[in-house]
Amino acid sequence: MAIYGNGRIANELHHLFANKKPEQVTIYDLLEFDQMHYDGIAALDVAVEKCQIKEHQHIVDIGSGYGGPSRYLAWKYNVNVTAIELQEEHSNQANELTKYVQLGSKVRHLNADISALDTREYNEKFHVAISLLVFLHIPNRDQLLKNVSSILKLSIGKLFIEDWYCKYSFLPEEVKCLSEKMLCPYLPTKDEYIEQLISAGFGDIEFIDMTESWTTICSKRSEDFYLNREIEIQKHGQSVYEDLLSFYQGVDKLFKNGHLGGARIVATKLR
Ligand SMILES: C[S@@+](CC[C@H](N)C(=O)[O-])C[C@H]1O[C@@H](n2cnc3c(N)ncnc32)[C@H](O)[C@@H]1O
């Protein structure tokens, strides 16, 4: 997944270690760059409230990226997190970051594809699954939701998703941008999304439209990244900077066009 695998974390750590020793690194230092979804830790606090997450529960973070959400939940809410990440490089970097802040006993990093996971080891293990901006990369929703469902506790297991969906029909150039640039080959409509969750055994579904707020966030992210270009180029180099800028501008345009939707979805595993 080239859009995420561009050495960003190594550059951020290099920048951080210019001013700090590794043993001085705090969770706040990492929060500056380790969240890849919108609205950072505010979104995680919402997940905790919506899913009624409690101390010592077992949480699975699906598509955990650099591990930022997993670490924050473990640190702030004292839960145990299994962080499943497809890309080996990300998973290893996430593990390294977790060790810097001494959260290794609370956050376990697992390099795996959620759709191909041997779920027997995790059968009904988790109280809550969170997945932030990941499902948009996974077109086979049947297999995905089957696996997610099987690792959640029956009747009480909660699923918290942040994802894109198809709000209005996409233009041909948007379909191309989504599949080629965003690695997003398929997006369901709201009705299709809910139908897929019900078919997979989920109920009590709350579908919260986040489009307006995420349009604003993505517009600001793109503008800020451009305004801070000198610092960002110094940190990442010209080529990575341009890749990131192009990605941020692409997302900004998709939201502004009005066809792409953003959603926060909460559901319970009922069967
Ligand atoms: C936008 S990033 C979000 C990362 C993290 N959830 C966060 O909010 O910081 C999407 C992540 O999902 C991962 N991913 C995509 N498909 C996956 C799959 N089938 N199984 C596990 N992880 C996956 C990608 O490698 C990437 O790290």
Short mmCIF file of C-alpha atoms and ligand atoms in Angstrom, two decimals:
data_model
loop_
_atom_site.label_atom_id
_atom_site.label_comp_id
_atom_site.label_asym_id
_atom_site.label_seq_id
_atom_site.Cartn_x
_atom_site.Cartn_y
_atom_site.Cartn_z
CA MET A 1 0.00 0.00 0.00
CA ALA A 2 2.19 2.76 -1.32
CA ILE A 3 -0.04 5.52 0.04
CA TYR A 4 1.00 4.62 3.58
CA GLY A 5 4.43 3.05 3.11
CA ASN A 6 6.65 6.02 2.45
CA GLY A 7 9.05 6.20 5.38
CA ARG A 8 6.98 8.81 7.17
CA ILE A 9 7.41 7.30 10.62
CA ALA A 10 11.17 6.96 10.30
CA ASN A 11 11.29 10.66 9.32
CA GLU A 12 9.07 11.67 12.24
CA LEU A 13 11.23 9.69 14.68
CA HIS A 14 14.38 11.24 13.26
CA HIS A 15 12.82 14.67 13.80
CA LEU A 16 11.70 13.74 17.34
CA PHE A 17 15.09 12.32 18.35
CA ALA A 18 16.77 15.55 17.32
CA ASN A 19 15.30 17.01 20.53
CA LYS A 20 14.71 14.02 22.81
CA LYS A 21 16.33 10.82 23.95
CA PRO A 22 14.31 7.66 23.19
CA GLU A 23 13.68 7.08 26.92
CA GLN A 24 12.09 10.57 27.19
CA VAL A 25 9.45 9.91 24.52
CA THR A 26 5.87 10.27 25.76
CA ILE A 27 2.53 9.26 24.33
CA TYR A 28 1.89 12.97 23.59
CA ASP A 29 4.98 13.07 21.34
CA LEU A 30 3.67 10.10 19.35
CA LEU A 31 0.14 11.52 19.12
CA GLU A 32 1.57 14.27 16.90
CA PHE A 33 1.89 11.77 14.04
CA ASP A 34 0.59 8.28 14.90
CA GLN A 35 -3.16 8.68 14.14
CA MET A 36 -4.22 8.17 10.51
CA HIS A 37 -7.95 8.80 10.90
CA TYR A 38 -9.86 12.07 11.23
CA ASP A 39 -10.26 13.92 14.51
CA GLY A 40 -7.49 12.05 16.37
CA ILE A 41 -8.15 11.08 19.96
CA ALA A 42 -11.55 12.83 20.05
CA ALA A 43 -12.84 10.07 17.75
CA LEU A 44 -11.40 7.44 20.10
CA ASP A 45 -13.12 9.00 23.11
CA VAL A 46 -16.38 8.76 21.15
CA ALA A 47 -15.66 5.08 20.44
CA VAL A 48 -15.16 4.44 24.15
CA GLU A 49 -18.41 6.16 25.03
CA LYS A 50 -20.48 4.55 22.25
CA CYS A 51 -19.15 1.04 22.95
CA GLN A 52 -19.09 1.52 26.73
CA ILE A 53 -15.49 0.34 26.86
CA LYS A 54 -14.37 -0.54 30.39
CA GLU A 55 -11.03 -1.15 32.08
CA HIS A 56 -9.33 -4.51 31.39
CA GLN A 57 -11.56 -5.35 28.43
CA HIS A 58 -10.08 -6.94 25.31
CA ILE A 59 -10.23 -4.68 22.28
CA VAL A 60 -9.18 -5.48 18.72
CA ASP A 61 -8.00 -2.63 16.50
CA ILE A 62 -8.43 -3.75 12.89
CA GLY A 63 -6.05 -2.09 10.42
CA SER A 64 -4.10 -0.51 13.25
CA GLY A 65 -1.57 1.37 11.11
CA TYR A 66 1.18 2.88 13.26
CA GLY A 67 -0.68 1.72 16.38
CA GLY A 68 -1.69 5.18 17.59
CA PRO A 69 -5.34 4.39 18.38
CA SER A 70 -4.36 1.11 20.12
CA ARG A 71 -1.77 2.83 22.32
CA TYR A 72 -4.10 5.68 23.25
CA LEU A 73 -6.89 3.30 24.30
CA ALA A 74 -4.49 1.15 26.35
CA TRP A 75 -2.91 4.19 27.99
CA LYS A 76 -6.01 6.27 28.69
CA TYR A 77 -8.58 3.53 29.38
CA ASN A 78 -6.40 0.69 30.67
CA VAL A 79 -7.63 -1.91 28.18
CA ASN A 80 -5.77 -4.75 26.44
CA VAL A 81 -5.48 -4.24 22.71
CA THR A 82 -4.66 -6.60 19.87
CA ALA A 83 -3.58 -4.43 16.95
CA ILE A 84 -4.00 -6.21 13.61
CA GLU A 85 -2.14 -4.62 10.70
CA LEU A 86 -1.72 -5.93 7.16
CA GLN A 87 1.59 -4.27 6.33
CA GLU A 88 4.59 -5.82 8.05
CA GLU A 89 6.60 -2.60 8.01
CA HIS A 90 3.80 -0.69 9.74
CA SER A 91 3.26 -3.43 12.27
CA ASN A 92 6.96 -3.50 13.16
CA GLN A 93 7.16 0.29 13.39
CA ALA A 94 4.02 0.33 15.54
CA ASN A 95 5.60 -2.24 17.85
CA GLU A 96 8.72 -0.10 18.12
CA LEU A 97 6.64 2.99 19.01
CA THR A 98 4.70 0.96 21.60
CA LYS A 99 7.94 -0.06 23.29
CA TYR A 100 9.13 3.57 23.49
CA VAL A 101 6.17 4.36 25.72
CA GLN A 102 6.28 1.12 27.73
CA LEU A 103 2.90 -0.15 26.59
CA GLY A 104 4.15 -3.53 25.38
CA SER A 105 2.24 -5.42 28.08
CA LYS A 106 -1.08 -3.83 27.05
CA VAL A 107 -0.78 -3.65 23.24
CA ARG A 108 0.06 -6.70 21.15
CA HIS A 109 0.90 -6.07 17.50
CA LEU A 110 -0.12 -8.75 15.01
CA ASN A 111 0.92 -8.56 11.37
CA ALA A 112 -2.07 -10.12 9.58
CA ASP A 113 -4.78 -9.62 6.98
CA ILE A 114 -8.10 -9.48 8.84
CA SER A 115 -9.84 -11.19 5.91
CA ALA A 116 -7.43 -14.13 5.96
CA LEU A 117 -7.04 -14.39 9.73
CA ASP A 118 -7.33 -17.84 11.29
CA THR A 119 -10.07 -16.73 13.66
CA ARG A 120 -10.17 -19.94 15.76
CA GLU A 121 -7.49 -18.61 18.10
CA TYR A 122 -9.58 -15.48 18.75
CA ASN A 123 -13.05 -17.03 18.80
CA GLU A 124 -15.39 -14.61 20.64
CA LYS A 125 -12.40 -13.15 22.49
CA PHE A 126 -13.07 -9.43 22.12
CA HIS A 127 -15.53 -7.09 23.82
CA VAL A 128 -15.05 -4.42 21.16
CA ALA A 129 -13.61 -4.14 17.64
CA ILE A 130 -12.63 -0.74 16.33
CA SER A 131 -11.64 -0.10 12.72
CA LEU A 132 -10.80 3.39 11.56
CA LEU A 133 -10.59 4.11 7.82
CA VAL A 134 -9.70 0.54 6.92
CA PHE A 135 -12.77 -1.19 5.48
CA LEU A 136 -12.64 1.17 2.50
CA HIS A 137 -9.60 -0.82 1.33
CA ILE A 138 -11.35 -4.21 1.61
CA PRO A 139 -13.88 -4.94 -1.15
CA ASN A 140 -14.92 -8.43 0.03
CA ARG A 141 -17.20 -7.32 2.84
CA ASP A 142 -18.75 -10.77 3.36
CA GLN A 143 -15.45 -12.37 4.33
CA LEU A 144 -14.35 -9.30 6.29
CA LEU A 145 -17.53 -9.05 8.37
CA LYS A 146 -17.65 -12.83 8.89
CA ASN A 147 -14.18 -12.71 10.45
CA VAL A 148 -14.88 -9.59 12.49
CA SER A 149 -18.09 -11.13 13.81
CA SER A 150 -16.43 -14.41 14.77
CA ILE A 151 -13.86 -12.74 17.04
CA LEU A 152 -16.45 -10.65 18.93
CA LYS A 153 -18.34 -11.81 22.00
CA LEU A 154 -21.91 -12.90 21.27
CA SER A 155 -24.72 -10.49 22.28
CA ILE A 156 -22.41 -7.92 23.88
CA GLY A 157 -19.57 -7.52 21.34
CA LYS A 158 -19.54 -4.05 19.81
CA LEU A 159 -18.15 -2.92 16.47
CA PHE A 160 -17.10 0.72 15.95
CA ILE A 161 -16.24 1.65 12.37
CA GLU A 162 -15.16 4.89 10.74
CA ASP A 163 -15.33 4.55 6.98
CA TRP A 164 -16.16 6.05 3.62
CA TYR A 165 -19.35 5.22 1.78
CA CYS A 166 -21.01 6.10 -1.51
CA LYS A 167 -23.38 8.97 -0.73
CA TYR A 168 -24.23 9.80 -4.34
CA SER A 169 -23.13 8.04 -7.56
CA PHE A 170 -19.49 8.69 -8.34
CA LEU A 171 -18.29 10.30 -11.57
CA PRO A 172 -15.97 8.11 -13.72
CA GLU A 173 -12.92 10.20 -12.69
CA GLU A 174 -13.86 9.74 -9.03
CA VAL A 175 -14.08 5.96 -9.48
CA LYS A 176 -10.60 6.06 -11.04
CA CYS A 177 -9.19 8.27 -8.28
CA LEU A 178 -10.74 6.09 -5.57
CA SER A 179 -9.47 2.82 -6.96
CA GLU A 180 -6.04 3.90 -8.24
CA LYS A 181 -4.99 6.66 -5.88
CA MET A 182 -6.88 5.81 -2.70
CA LEU A 183 -6.73 2.00 -3.12
CA CYS A 184 -10.46 1.94 -2.58
CA PRO A 185 -12.00 -0.28 -5.26
CA TYR A 186 -15.51 -0.52 -3.78
CA LEU A 187 -17.77 1.54 -1.54
CA PRO A 188 -21.31 0.56 -0.53
CA THR A 189 -24.20 2.99 -0.18
CA LYS A 190 -25.58 3.58 3.32
CA ASP A 191 -28.42 1.07 2.75
CA GLU A 192 -26.03 -1.54 1.35
CA TYR A 193 -23.65 -1.03 4.29
CA ILE A 194 -26.42 -1.60 6.83
CA GLU A 195 -27.71 -4.60 4.88
CA GLN A 196 -24.23 -6.16 4.88
CA LEU A 197 -23.89 -5.69 8.64
CA ILE A 198 -27.30 -7.25 9.27
CA SER A 199 -26.45 -10.23 7.02
CA ALA A 200 -23.26 -10.75 9.03
CA GLY A 201 -25.27 -10.98 12.26
CA PHE A 202 -25.00 -7.41 13.57
CA GLY A 203 -27.90 -5.36 14.93
CA ASP A 204 -28.63 -2.22 16.97
CA ILE A 205 -26.94 -0.33 14.16
CA GLU A 206 -26.29 3.39 14.49
CA PHE A 207 -25.10 5.04 11.27
CA ILE A 208 -23.85 8.57 11.91
CA ASP A 209 -23.13 10.70 8.87
CA MET A 210 -19.77 12.45 9.32
CA THR A 211 -19.47 13.87 5.82
CA GLU A 212 -19.76 17.54 6.72
CA SER A 213 -17.27 17.40 9.56
CA TRP A 214 -14.77 15.25 7.65
CA THR A 215 -15.03 17.54 4.60
CA THR A 216 -13.93 20.43 6.82
CA ILE A 217 -11.16 18.40 8.49
CA CYS A 218 -9.77 17.14 5.17
CA SER A 219 -9.85 20.61 3.63
CA LYS A 220 -7.91 22.04 6.58
CA ARG A 221 -5.45 19.12 6.56
CA SER A 222 -4.67 19.72 2.91
CA GLU A 223 -4.33 23.52 3.34
CA ASP A 224 -2.16 23.22 6.45
CA PHE A 225 0.12 20.69 4.80
CA TYR A 226 0.63 23.10 1.92
CA LEU A 227 1.17 26.12 4.21
CA ASN A 228 3.74 24.17 6.29
CA ARG A 229 5.53 22.91 3.21
CA GLU A 230 8.99 24.16 4.22
CA ILE A 231 8.95 22.26 7.51
CA GLU A 232 7.33 19.18 5.97
CA ILE A 233 9.83 19.04 3.09
CA GLN A 234 12.67 19.37 5.57
CA LYS A 235 11.23 16.46 7.54
CA HIS A 236 10.22 14.11 4.70
CA GLY A 237 12.08 15.25 1.59
CA GLN A 238 10.49 16.59 -1.61
CA SER A 239 9.23 13.33 -3.05
CA VAL A 240 7.41 12.03 0.07
CA TYR A 241 6.03 15.53 0.68
CA GLU A 242 4.58 15.66 -2.82
CA ASP A 243 3.05 12.17 -2.51
CA LEU A 244 1.39 13.11 0.77
CA LEU A 245 0.19 16.48 -0.54
CA SER A 246 -1.30 14.84 -3.61
CA PHE A 247 -3.06 12.26 -1.39
CA TYR A 248 -4.45 14.93 0.98
CA GLN A 249 -5.60 17.11 -1.94
CA GLY A 250 -7.22 14.07 -3.60
CA VAL A 251 -9.25 13.25 -0.46
CA ASP A 252 -10.17 16.92 -0.02
CA LYS A 253 -11.50 17.08 -3.59
CA LEU A 254 -13.48 13.84 -3.26
CA PHE A 255 -15.26 15.13 -0.15
CA LYS A 256 -15.86 18.58 -1.65
CA ASN A 257 -17.42 17.05 -4.79
CA GLY A 258 -20.17 15.80 -2.49
CA HIS A 259 -20.45 12.19 -3.69
CA LEU A 260 -18.14 10.63 -1.12
CA GLY A 261 -19.67 10.14 2.30
CA GLY A 262 -18.07 9.58 5.68
CA ALA A 263 -19.67 7.50 8.41
CA ARG A 264 -19.21 6.45 11.99
CA ILE A 265 -21.03 3.17 12.57
CA VAL A 266 -21.75 1.38 15.82
CA ALA A 267 -23.22 -2.12 15.86
CA THR A 268 -23.67 -5.07 18.21
CA LYS A 269 -23.01 -8.72 17.38
CA LEU A 270 -26.42 -10.27 17.86
CA ARG A 271 -25.86 -13.72 16.31
C1 LIG B 1 -5.91 4.88 6.90
S1 LIG B 1 -4.90 3.69 7.69
C2 LIG B 1 -5.64 3.76 9.30
C3 LIG B 1 -4.75 3.28 10.39
C4 LIG B 1 -5.33 3.35 11.80
N1 LIG B 1 -6.63 2.72 11.87
C5 LIG B 1 -5.42 4.77 12.28
O1 LIG B 1 -6.54 5.31 12.30
O2 LIG B 1 -4.41 5.37 12.64
C6 LIG B 1 -5.50 2.12 7.05
C7 LIG B 1 -4.68 0.92 7.54
O3 LIG B 1 -5.41 -0.29 7.27
C8 LIG B 1 -4.49 -1.30 6.94
N2 LIG B 1 -5.21 -2.39 6.24
C9 LIG B 1 -5.76 -2.34 5.00
N3 LIG B 1 -6.30 -3.52 4.68
C10 LIG B 1 -6.11 -4.34 5.75
C11 LIG B 1 -6.43 -5.72 6.02
N4 LIG B 1 -7.05 -6.47 5.10
N5 LIG B 1 -6.09 -6.24 7.22
C12 LIG B 1 -5.45 -5.49 8.15
N6 LIG B 1 -5.09 -4.19 7.93
C13 LIG B 1 -5.42 -3.61 6.76
C14 LIG B 1 -3.47 -0.55 6.07
O4 LIG B 1 -2.28 -1.27 5.93
C15 LIG B 1 -3.32 0.77 6.83
O5 LIG B 1 -2.30 0.70 7.78
#
